[in-house]
XYZ file of C-alpha atoms in Angstrom:
669
model
C -18.161 41.384 13.428
C -15.018 39.192 14.185
C -14.662 36.557 16.304
C -13.473 37.631 20.375
C -12.127 34.432 20.046
C -8.365 34.573 18.833
C -5.825 31.147 17.558
C -3.584 31.198 20.256
C -2.231 27.860 19.715
C -1.535 25.379 16.827
C -0.548 21.976 16.391
C -0.080 20.513 13.306
C 0.125 16.300 12.700
C 1.450 14.374 9.987
C -1.583 12.302 9.237
C -3.832 16.070 7.696
C -5.175 16.906 10.741
C -4.566 20.259 12.865
C -5.366 21.513 16.796
C -6.293 24.618 16.920
C -6.806 26.254 20.505
C -8.633 29.577 20.776
C -9.053 32.155 23.653
C -10.846 35.561 24.153
C -12.916 37.597 26.559
C -16.916 37.446 26.859
C -19.053 39.248 28.907
C -22.055 38.017 30.702
C -24.357 36.221 28.606
C -22.248 37.218 25.179
C -22.605 35.036 22.496
C -19.463 34.696 20.834
C -19.495 33.475 16.995
C -17.148 31.122 14.792
C -16.736 30.854 10.880
C -15.750 27.440 9.440
C -16.346 26.035 6.164
C -18.918 23.854 5.294
C -16.288 21.040 4.499
C -14.987 21.434 7.994
C -18.232 21.092 10.235
C -18.027 17.647 10.201
C -14.147 17.751 12.022
C -15.351 20.553 14.668
C -18.718 18.873 15.153
C -16.642 15.802 16.469
C -13.634 17.586 18.121
C -14.779 20.720 19.778
C -14.398 21.597 23.701
C -15.715 24.708 24.616
C -14.634 26.323 28.390
C -15.584 28.664 30.383
C -12.706 29.490 32.735
C -13.276 31.852 34.738
C -16.638 30.409 37.061
C -19.378 30.752 34.077
C -20.665 27.923 31.505
C -21.455 27.239 28.298
C -25.101 26.886 27.841
C -25.499 25.803 24.208
C -23.402 26.039 20.891
C -25.759 26.312 17.601
C -24.686 25.942 14.095
C -26.195 26.301 10.643
C -27.538 23.586 9.925
C -29.421 22.380 6.611
C -31.558 19.057 5.697
C -30.070 17.540 2.766
C -30.233 19.286 -0.732
C -33.132 16.572 -2.232
C -34.876 16.253 1.081
C -35.405 20.503 1.621
C -36.584 20.352 -2.728
C -39.068 17.450 -1.910
C -40.780 19.657 0.366
C -41.250 22.162 -1.766
C -44.683 21.982 -4.197
C -42.785 23.848 -6.847
C -40.672 22.683 -9.515
C -38.366 24.326 -11.826
C -36.550 22.916 -14.610
C -33.579 24.627 -16.349
C -34.907 25.536 -19.485
C -38.779 26.506 -19.958
C -38.531 28.251 -16.136
C -41.578 30.822 -16.521
C -44.258 28.583 -18.641
C -43.486 25.747 -16.473
C -43.730 28.001 -13.245
C -46.869 29.195 -14.250
C -48.287 25.485 -15.153
C -47.635 24.616 -11.973
C -49.618 27.443 -10.028
C -53.231 27.208 -11.567
C -55.408 28.967 -9.165
C -52.856 31.278 -7.974
C -53.864 35.497 -8.159
C -51.460 37.448 -9.874
C -51.473 41.095 -10.820
C -50.282 41.516 -14.467
C -48.896 44.089 -16.014
C -49.202 44.482 -19.610
C -48.644 47.490 -21.680
C -49.559 50.578 -19.745
C -52.118 48.654 -17.604
C -53.010 46.117 -14.945
C -55.199 43.174 -15.259
C -55.431 40.812 -11.855
C -57.511 37.645 -11.866
C -56.420 34.192 -10.706
C -54.727 31.562 -13.446
C -56.312 29.325 -15.414
C -53.538 27.829 -17.501
C -50.915 28.139 -19.847
C -51.182 26.732 -23.569
C -49.208 27.418 -26.456
C -51.100 28.895 -29.591
C -49.981 30.098 -33.409
C -48.845 33.323 -34.379
C -48.909 35.174 -37.533
C -45.719 36.825 -38.020
C -45.451 38.180 -41.782
C -45.392 35.044 -43.479
C -45.109 32.864 -40.858
C -46.884 31.175 -38.136
C -44.555 30.750 -34.576
C -45.721 29.153 -31.576
C -46.265 31.500 -28.798
C -47.123 30.552 -24.746
C -50.537 32.221 -23.761
C -51.604 32.620 -20.394
C -55.397 32.552 -19.725
C -56.482 33.979 -16.615
C -59.885 34.613 -14.759
C -61.222 38.325 -14.525
C -64.054 38.367 -12.534
C -66.637 36.155 -14.486
C -64.310 36.317 -17.792
C -61.678 34.214 -19.113
C -58.920 36.562 -20.906
C -56.061 35.278 -22.720
C -53.072 37.351 -22.594
C -49.235 36.790 -24.880
C -46.905 36.127 -22.088
C -44.085 37.629 -24.011
C -45.868 40.876 -23.754
C -46.094 40.256 -20.128
C -43.812 43.112 -18.229
C -44.243 42.130 -14.740
C -46.023 39.380 -12.897
C -47.130 40.138 -9.214
C -48.353 36.314 -7.037
C -50.484 37.648 -4.680
C -51.126 34.472 -2.604
C -48.672 34.888 0.245
C -48.341 30.783 0.553
C -47.290 30.790 -3.246
C -45.029 33.231 -3.353
C -42.798 31.931 0.257
C -43.159 28.747 -1.985
C -40.967 30.080 -4.364
C -39.073 32.101 -2.498
C -38.136 29.091 -0.202
C -37.494 26.403 -3.797
C -35.033 29.042 -5.163
C -33.277 29.834 -1.479
C -32.274 26.026 -0.945
C -31.261 25.788 -5.007
C -28.981 29.017 -4.018
C -27.821 27.351 -0.684
C -26.212 24.381 -2.657
C -23.829 26.818 -5.089
C -22.821 29.008 -2.187
C -18.898 28.312 -1.223
C -19.721 30.653 2.351
C -18.172 29.687 5.665
C -21.282 28.080 7.868
C -21.326 30.232 11.457
C -21.146 28.312 15.135
C -22.273 29.941 17.945
C -21.131 29.759 21.596
C -23.939 30.462 24.127
C -22.067 31.552 27.142
C -23.993 32.237 30.714
C -22.038 34.163 33.772
C -21.323 37.713 34.975
C -18.910 39.786 33.726
C -15.779 39.604 32.197
C -14.338 35.947 31.696
C -12.101 33.478 29.193
C -13.365 31.249 27.188
C -11.495 28.427 25.931
C -12.055 26.473 22.409
C -10.615 23.816 20.991
C -11.293 21.750 17.371
C -9.588 19.765 14.915
C -9.365 20.683 11.442
C -8.007 18.916 8.578
C -4.494 20.946 7.458
C -2.350 20.684 5.022
C 0.554 17.882 6.184
C 3.560 20.097 7.635
C 6.759 18.553 6.127
C 10.691 18.749 7.378
C 13.152 19.785 5.374
C 17.338 19.297 6.717
C 20.649 20.607 5.784
C 23.660 19.061 6.440
C 27.305 21.016 6.801
C 30.190 19.153 6.196
C 33.958 20.240 8.043
C 36.922 18.462 8.691
C 37.972 20.055 11.310
C 34.765 19.562 13.655
C 31.498 17.186 13.898
C 28.818 17.624 10.951
C 26.198 20.012 12.009
C 22.354 18.814 11.309
C 19.477 21.881 10.421
C 15.956 21.173 10.139
C 13.160 23.178 9.466
C 9.503 22.633 9.029
C 6.945 23.879 6.334
C 4.023 25.353 7.522
C 0.748 26.462 5.357
C -2.137 28.494 6.743
C -5.069 27.308 4.570
C -7.433 28.696 6.576
C -9.845 32.509 6.120
C -7.687 33.198 9.320
C -3.785 34.783 10.229
C -2.045 33.033 12.764
C -0.724 36.123 14.867
C 1.844 34.701 17.335
C 0.652 31.322 17.890
C 2.098 28.683 20.177
C 3.150 26.507 17.094
C 3.863 22.637 17.611
C 4.738 20.127 15.266
C 3.754 15.999 16.025
C 5.609 13.346 14.518
C 3.798 10.071 14.227
C 0.496 8.487 12.887
C -2.750 8.769 15.054
C -5.677 7.871 14.083
C -8.194 10.241 12.281
C -10.888 10.018 10.206
C -14.194 11.848 8.691
C -17.223 11.052 9.866
C -20.760 12.831 8.448
C -22.092 14.679 12.009
C -23.228 17.749 10.278
C -25.715 16.687 7.954
C -28.942 15.938 9.112
C -29.626 11.530 9.037
C -33.041 10.259 8.608
C -33.918 6.899 9.682
C -37.273 4.576 7.523
C -38.849 3.466 10.502
C -41.398 0.849 9.987
C -45.036 0.761 10.190
C -46.216 -0.691 13.373
C -49.907 -1.914 13.059
C -51.903 -2.339 16.821
C -52.787 -5.817 18.287
C -53.406 -7.263 20.871
C -50.977 -9.210 23.022
C -50.739 -11.455 25.771
C -48.662 -10.674 28.374
C -44.842 -10.558 28.166
C -42.120 -11.500 30.972
C -40.085 -8.645 32.110
C -36.016 -8.415 29.951
C -33.434 -8.472 31.752
C -30.562 -6.634 30.377
C -27.120 -8.117 31.063
C -24.956 -6.047 33.284
C -22.214 -3.681 31.718
C -18.750 -4.623 32.469
C -16.977 -1.394 34.523
C -13.376 -0.785 33.275
C -10.525 1.607 34.305
C -8.052 3.165 31.987
C -5.084 4.267 33.426
C -3.999 7.844 31.917
C -0.339 7.548 30.915
C 1.956 10.308 31.849
C 3.798 12.616 29.243
C 7.159 13.138 29.917
C 8.948 16.007 29.019
C 12.558 15.534 27.263
C 13.520 19.434 27.739
C 15.064 22.244 25.962
C 17.405 22.118 24.301
C 19.925 24.673 21.984
C 22.540 24.883 19.305
C 24.979 23.178 22.503
C 22.441 21.298 23.659
C 23.672 17.877 22.580
C 26.228 15.841 24.306
C 29.799 16.635 22.736
C 29.593 14.208 19.157
C 31.725 12.727 17.217
C 33.900 14.666 14.490
C 33.565 14.113 10.564
C 36.199 11.297 10.790
C 35.338 7.121 11.532
C 32.177 6.808 14.195
C 34.658 4.210 16.256
C 37.613 7.174 16.953
C 37.617 8.790 20.486
C 35.115 11.862 20.381
C 37.200 15.052 20.575
C 35.742 17.845 22.397
C 33.491 20.834 19.773
C 36.640 23.394 19.154
C 34.782 26.250 17.514
C 37.322 28.235 15.818
C 37.430 31.915 16.334
C 36.461 34.440 13.638
C 34.234 37.370 12.664
C 30.842 36.674 11.712
C 31.226 38.893 8.468
C 34.483 37.342 7.888
C 35.462 35.410 4.751
C 37.417 32.679 6.002
C 36.970 28.534 5.717
C 34.437 27.892 8.299
C 32.182 31.462 8.285
C 28.427 29.586 6.902
C 28.813 27.679 10.070
C 29.041 30.186 12.946
C 26.976 32.476 11.126
C 23.949 29.482 10.726
C 24.596 28.757 14.368
C 23.811 32.321 15.194
C 21.139 33.532 12.531
C 19.252 30.514 13.233
C 19.943 29.577 17.155
C 16.749 27.289 17.664
C 15.189 26.518 21.147
C 12.454 24.194 20.677
C 10.815 22.184 23.528
C 10.506 18.029 22.700
C 8.539 15.670 24.381
C 7.083 12.014 23.704
C 3.749 11.807 23.857
C 3.317 7.673 23.632
C 4.480 6.907 20.277
C 4.077 10.477 19.027
C 7.049 12.988 19.180
C 6.134 16.747 19.520
C 8.232 19.884 18.446
C 7.345 23.050 20.269
C 8.958 26.372 19.083
C 9.269 28.451 22.207
C 8.993 31.675 19.884
C 5.639 32.906 18.572
C 4.680 32.126 15.469
C 3.116 34.388 12.678
C 1.738 32.655 9.580
C -0.771 34.919 7.805
C -3.511 33.476 6.058
C -3.118 31.781 2.687
C 0.610 31.943 3.223
C 3.364 29.231 4.470
C 6.415 29.032 6.667
C 9.863 27.467 7.113
C 9.658 27.542 10.673
C 13.632 26.376 12.201
C 13.495 23.221 14.587
C 16.620 21.848 14.981
C 20.310 23.346 15.054
C 22.840 20.232 16.579
C 26.060 18.833 15.871
C 25.207 14.462 15.564
C 27.778 11.718 15.422
C 28.521 10.902 11.276
C 31.559 10.127 9.239
C 31.662 10.113 5.723
C 32.017 6.687 3.937
C 30.942 4.860 0.606
C 28.674 2.563 0.063
C 27.999 0.201 -2.895
C 24.838 -1.822 -4.035
C 25.103 -3.305 -7.873
C 20.609 -3.190 -8.180
C 21.392 1.228 -7.409
C 24.744 1.896 -9.742
C 26.836 -0.929 -11.169
C 29.861 1.087 -11.343
C 30.497 3.009 -9.089
C 29.704 3.178 -4.655
C 27.638 6.228 -3.473
C 29.250 9.070 -0.920
C 27.534 8.459 1.815
C 26.972 10.136 5.586
C 27.052 7.162 8.012
C 24.545 9.197 10.009
C 23.977 8.318 13.762
C 20.770 9.909 15.192
C 22.999 11.597 18.179
C 20.459 14.756 18.224
C 18.132 13.383 20.886
C 15.099 13.628 19.028
C 12.829 11.759 16.675
C 13.609 13.331 12.837
C 11.065 13.003 10.420
C 11.478 11.823 7.102
C 12.610 14.141 4.093
C 15.011 15.553 1.650
C 18.576 16.718 3.062
C 20.857 18.986 1.357
C 24.697 18.234 1.898
C 27.631 20.970 2.165
C 31.110 20.357 2.232
C 33.381 22.959 3.583
C 31.410 25.758 2.241
C 30.114 23.997 -1.315
C 27.403 22.474 -2.012
C 28.048 18.675 -2.586
C 24.405 17.079 -3.197
C 21.169 15.816 -1.842
C 19.867 12.786 0.009
C 16.014 11.513 1.480
C 16.347 11.336 5.518
C 14.158 8.205 6.634
C 12.746 8.885 9.929
C 15.011 8.193 12.778
C 14.741 7.129 16.546
C 17.426 8.440 18.875
C 20.501 6.315 18.455
C 19.100 4.921 15.069
C 21.799 4.834 12.579
C 21.264 4.942 8.249
C 23.651 5.399 5.737
C 22.659 8.530 3.793
C 24.112 8.888 0.047
C 23.883 12.226 -1.025
C 26.561 11.540 -4.182
C 28.172 9.133 -6.779
C 31.615 8.818 -5.915
C 33.426 8.515 -9.598
C 37.063 7.655 -7.724
C 36.115 4.754 -6.939
C 35.187 1.859 -9.269
C 33.877 -1.783 -9.136
C 33.222 -4.494 -11.200
C 31.640 -8.123 -10.555
C 32.346 -11.309 -11.426
C 29.599 -14.200 -10.666
C 30.210 -18.158 -10.758
C 28.079 -20.818 -9.410
C 28.450 -24.230 -9.744
C 27.126 -27.733 -7.991
C 29.484 -29.818 -4.654
C 29.851 -33.190 -3.946
C 26.581 -35.131 -2.662
C 26.872 -34.859 1.280
C 24.121 -37.099 1.765
C 21.866 -39.831 -0.160
C 18.513 -41.509 1.686
C 16.723 -44.454 -0.137
C 12.818 -44.977 1.086
C 10.369 -46.025 -0.735
C 10.960 -46.041 -3.800
C 13.055 -43.212 -4.079
C 16.917 -42.081 -3.987
C 17.566 -38.690 -2.837
C 20.813 -36.859 -3.059
C 21.706 -33.859 -1.308
C 24.497 -31.030 -2.242
C 25.155 -27.364 -1.942
C 24.502 -25.098 -4.769
C 27.368 -22.369 -4.347
C 27.694 -19.077 -5.445
C 31.005 -17.177 -5.465
C 30.817 -13.531 -6.194
C 33.981 -11.503 -6.756
C 33.552 -7.484 -6.124
C 36.644 -5.881 -7.310
C 37.644 -2.892 -5.966
C 39.851 0.524 -7.164
C 40.830 3.421 -5.302
C 41.397 6.302 -7.306
C 41.354 8.803 -4.524
C 44.398 10.570 -3.046
C 42.380 9.351 0.596
C 41.695 6.528 2.467
C 38.019 5.733 2.334
C 36.041 3.138 4.044
C 33.477 1.113 1.248
C 30.628 -0.615 2.545
C 29.418 -2.997 0.117
C 25.609 -4.194 0.105
C 25.556 -8.387 -0.817
C 21.698 -9.032 -1.684
C 20.901 -11.971 1.175
C 18.635 -14.512 -1.259
C 18.178 -17.213 1.657
C 22.043 -18.550 1.441
C 23.995 -19.439 3.757
C 27.461 -17.996 3.860
C 30.311 -19.988 3.152
C 34.355 -19.220 3.863
C 33.191 -15.588 4.292
C 34.489 -12.919 6.419
C 31.640 -11.997 8.700
C 29.748 -8.943 7.205
C 29.992 -5.610 9.498
C 26.067 -5.309 9.134
C 23.095 -6.750 8.225
C 19.512 -5.654 6.990
C 16.468 -7.275 5.914
C 17.658 -7.220 2.324
C 21.652 -7.301 2.648
C 24.462 -8.016 3.955
C 27.252 -5.083 4.568
C 30.785 -6.157 4.223
C 33.146 -3.519 5.434
C 36.997 -2.835 3.352
C 39.236 -0.048 4.551
C 40.797 1.196 0.768
C 43.994 2.709 0.933
C 44.889 5.836 -1.532
C 45.404 4.513 -5.201
C 45.095 0.772 -3.968
C 43.098 -1.952 -5.151
C 41.053 -5.104 -3.136
C 39.169 -7.446 -3.967
C 36.131 -8.448 -1.797
C 35.266 -12.708 -2.357
C 31.135 -13.650 -1.165
C 31.001 -17.403 -0.841
C 27.217 -18.780 -0.330
C 25.885 -22.075 -0.524
C 22.031 -23.525 0.099
C 21.117 -27.143 -0.372
C 19.923 -28.582 -3.386
C 18.540 -31.961 -3.991
C 17.940 -34.585 -6.697
C 15.427 -37.685 -6.869
C 15.759 -40.996 -8.930
C 13.203 -43.372 -9.056
C 14.436 -46.601 -8.301
C 12.181 -48.652 -10.325
C 13.239 -46.837 -13.511
C 17.115 -47.676 -13.187
C 19.308 -49.032 -15.454
C 22.579 -51.010 -13.948
C 24.967 -48.442 -15.229
C 23.540 -46.334 -12.509
C 23.339 -48.970 -10.004
C 27.288 -48.694 -10.660
C 27.431 -45.215 -10.206
C 25.466 -45.375 -7.545
C 27.672 -47.410 -5.640
C 31.190 -46.321 -6.522
C 29.981 -42.987 -5.476
C 28.634 -44.389 -2.302
C 25.103 -43.397 -2.319
C 24.477 -47.397 -1.815
C 26.121 -50.429 -0.406
C 26.506 -53.832 -1.940
C 23.648 -54.881 -0.697
C 21.351 -52.309 -1.755
C 23.021 -52.934 -5.305
C 22.690 -56.599 -5.314
C 18.771 -56.280 -4.649
C 18.791 -53.130 -7.360
C 20.511 -55.501 -10.148
C 17.748 -58.069 -9.108
C 14.841 -55.431 -9.826
C 16.464 -54.759 -13.184
C 16.850 -58.484 -13.846
C 13.218 -58.697 -12.842
C 11.993 -55.280 -15.364
C 13.897 -56.813 -18.363
C 11.545 -60.321 -17.688
C 8.572 -57.514 -17.429
C 9.860 -56.452 -20.466
C 10.193 -59.632 -22.386
C 7.044 -60.446 -21.002
C 5.270 -57.280 -22.650
C 7.372 -58.186 -25.754
C 6.071 -61.396 -26.439
C 2.409 -60.240 -25.441
C 2.995 -57.623 -28.405
C 3.673 -60.308 -30.353
C 0.997 -62.551 -29.513
C -1.542 -60.214 -29.923
C -0.224 -58.968 -32.956
C 0.108 -62.388 -34.656
C -3.912 -63.045 -33.013
C -5.035 -59.688 -35.328
C -3.660 -61.444 -38.609
C -5.476 -64.630 -37.849
C -9.017 -62.577 -37.199
C -8.463 -60.466 -40.658
C -7.288 -63.291 -42.553
C -10.704 -65.572 -40.909
C -12.755 -62.504 -42.269
C -11.782 -62.584 -45.535
C -11.995 -66.630 -45.617
C -15.209 -66.412 -44.883
C -16.151 -63.863 -47.555
C -14.377 -65.551 -50.493
C -16.980 -69.287 -48.626
C -19.676 -66.470 -48.902
C -19.104 -66.140 -52.776
C -18.482 -69.239 -54.128
C -21.648 -71.369 -56.477
C -22.486 -74.637 -56.359
C -20.338 -77.108 -58.212
C -17.619 -79.742 -57.480
C -14.725 -77.416 -57.545
C -16.211 -75.482 -55.782
C -16.739 -77.483 -52.861
C -13.203 -78.926 -53.037
C -12.142 -74.925 -51.933
C -14.510 -74.549 -49.583
C -13.156 -77.736 -47.690
C -9.502 -75.973 -48.242
C -10.926 -73.085 -46.539
C -13.375 -74.412 -43.491
C -9.695 -76.626 -42.511
C -7.704 -73.986 -42.852
C -10.487 -71.881 -40.487
C -10.326 -74.845 -38.407
C -6.459 -74.744 -37.855
C -6.716 -71.302 -37.231
C -9.149 -71.516 -34.100
C -6.711 -73.886 -32.682
C -3.950 -71.227 -33.030
C -6.234 -69.016 -31.596
C -6.972 -70.956 -28.547
C -3.312 -71.581 -27.953
C -2.191 -67.802 -28.108
C -5.210 -67.018 -25.723
C -3.990 -69.588 -23.272
C -0.200 -68.185 -23.656
C -1.717 -64.603 -23.041
C -3.396 -65.585 -20.173
C 0.145 -67.521 -18.997
C 2.000 -64.375 -19.353
C 0.126 -62.024 -17.652
C -0.534 -64.185 -14.866
C 3.795 -64.355 -14.833
C 3.861 -60.831 -15.606
C 1.363 -60.115 -12.734
C 3.516 -62.427 -10.354
C 7.442 -60.532 -11.419
C 5.769 -56.864 -11.121
C 4.250 -57.312 -7.139
C 8.247 -58.945 -6.834
C 9.709 -56.086 -8.225
C 7.649 -53.586 -6.228
C 8.126 -55.476 -2.970
C 11.514 -55.474 -3.328
C 11.853 -51.818 -4.195
C 8.836 -50.073 -1.282
C 11.814 -52.768 1.137
C 14.499 -51.023 0.388
C 15.966 -48.134 2.483
C 19.368 -46.901 3.274
C 20.965 -43.932 4.510
C 24.391 -42.831 4.043
C 26.281 -39.589 5.057
C 29.283 -38.227 2.968
């Protein structure tokens, strides 16, 4: 039985949902039914509103609900596996009374069990299942494969089996779920139902008609899809541009919560709990303002297809017959055949297009719905971006949204003088927003680029805590050479990347974006033009005073990074560092000498140990001992010298560090 509630209004959004309104007549306490896909039930239960507009009431809304499949199957005492279902079933219902048809007769009894027995077939033996029944007081065994019919006589077993099979079957069904609206009242009344469902995103597609003599014309189409199971017949269609919050929440499936087990125990008296007072909050409802209806001539007069800063002439429609083949006939035909009257209004940050005529879209079909037909302010310009195309600029429409509407982003097909000239993508535009819409490569204009980078002179020097920092400018010069080979004058915008550097000795850009400077150039027919963009940014070099040489000190003084006082201190530091270097060389020399003495003593002691007794041997030992004594004296002298050198080195190093750290100087060059 079809529902008396037909779809009367559809509102489609850009974030994947649709708002639907239904209206219909009910009589007395009639129940109205609606069918939804199972996957839509969560959205319906979350958003449905039901109103009786004629003084009646809505007593309840019921719907097909179900427990989760696992929960339902756990309540059944029977389990039927994917394979061996018959033998598995019979093995689970021991004691159940059955009536079996075997051959031409019937046998009634209780199931005792199921077992597999070997059966001889020809020369082979096969295993076959046998069912054992208690018939009267006797046990009888039957080949299961010879049983043509088996009837369960126990009502409980039969219902349990039917429940299990129905539950499993419901998990495979893709049919709809029924929602019933129970009403109460007298006579015939009007019922209103609204809800939100997941819906395809509506899309936009635009056409731009360019004509030298008239303002450019923008035509907009909305692409809507009806993927539901019901036709939209003469519905009120609205399209919302924006992105409200929406989400999926499971309300349809029953939800179970594990409960704690509480033991009974004795407790002392408990003081009453006083909950905190709730805060009352009031909300101001913002009014929705209607921007009013508009038609093909509802926009204010816009500039013709010429520079945007030129005076805006009044639209002059040329007089032609609709079927005429003269130039410009397409524009008149479009204005007549797709005359659009769309009511628009702002809803917070959203924007709504409401088509004023009924719309019909059959189930599983899509439709193009005209939503916009207006002239706008724009002109043809060239836009060069080196990263987009290195050799040529793009032909663009400098599009100013003077339609008074929020335009959703979408593809644009551009025609000029009734000829297709290219395609583009239009960004979402608020009223009075300006965008460049590139739709073709301008081959009649070529661009070559020359890059040069250098470092400028130091403009500041600062000496502090042992480090000299010099500041200078990195300078980058980019030269754009443009050749306009066309026979008409053209306006060119050059997009130069913004990388954090500052412009220097360069004309101010006509526009600035987040990533680019746009420089405007007027190109004469057949002429060339050069645009030079100079940028600079600060750079630094650091010098550690403790490692300078005299030649560097002289360079810093000549460059005025330091003055004569600082230069003299630095020369003294260099001299002290030379003394420190000499101490290091002396220390290394004495250490090497001491190491050589240690090695020579080891050799002498080894020789003494190898000598035998005798007069000649004693003379040799005396010589070795005398030499060892002399070496010991030298080792003591070396140790004293090293100690003196180390003390002097530490003193000099402290003096050098003190001199370096005390230096402070700053110069503006």
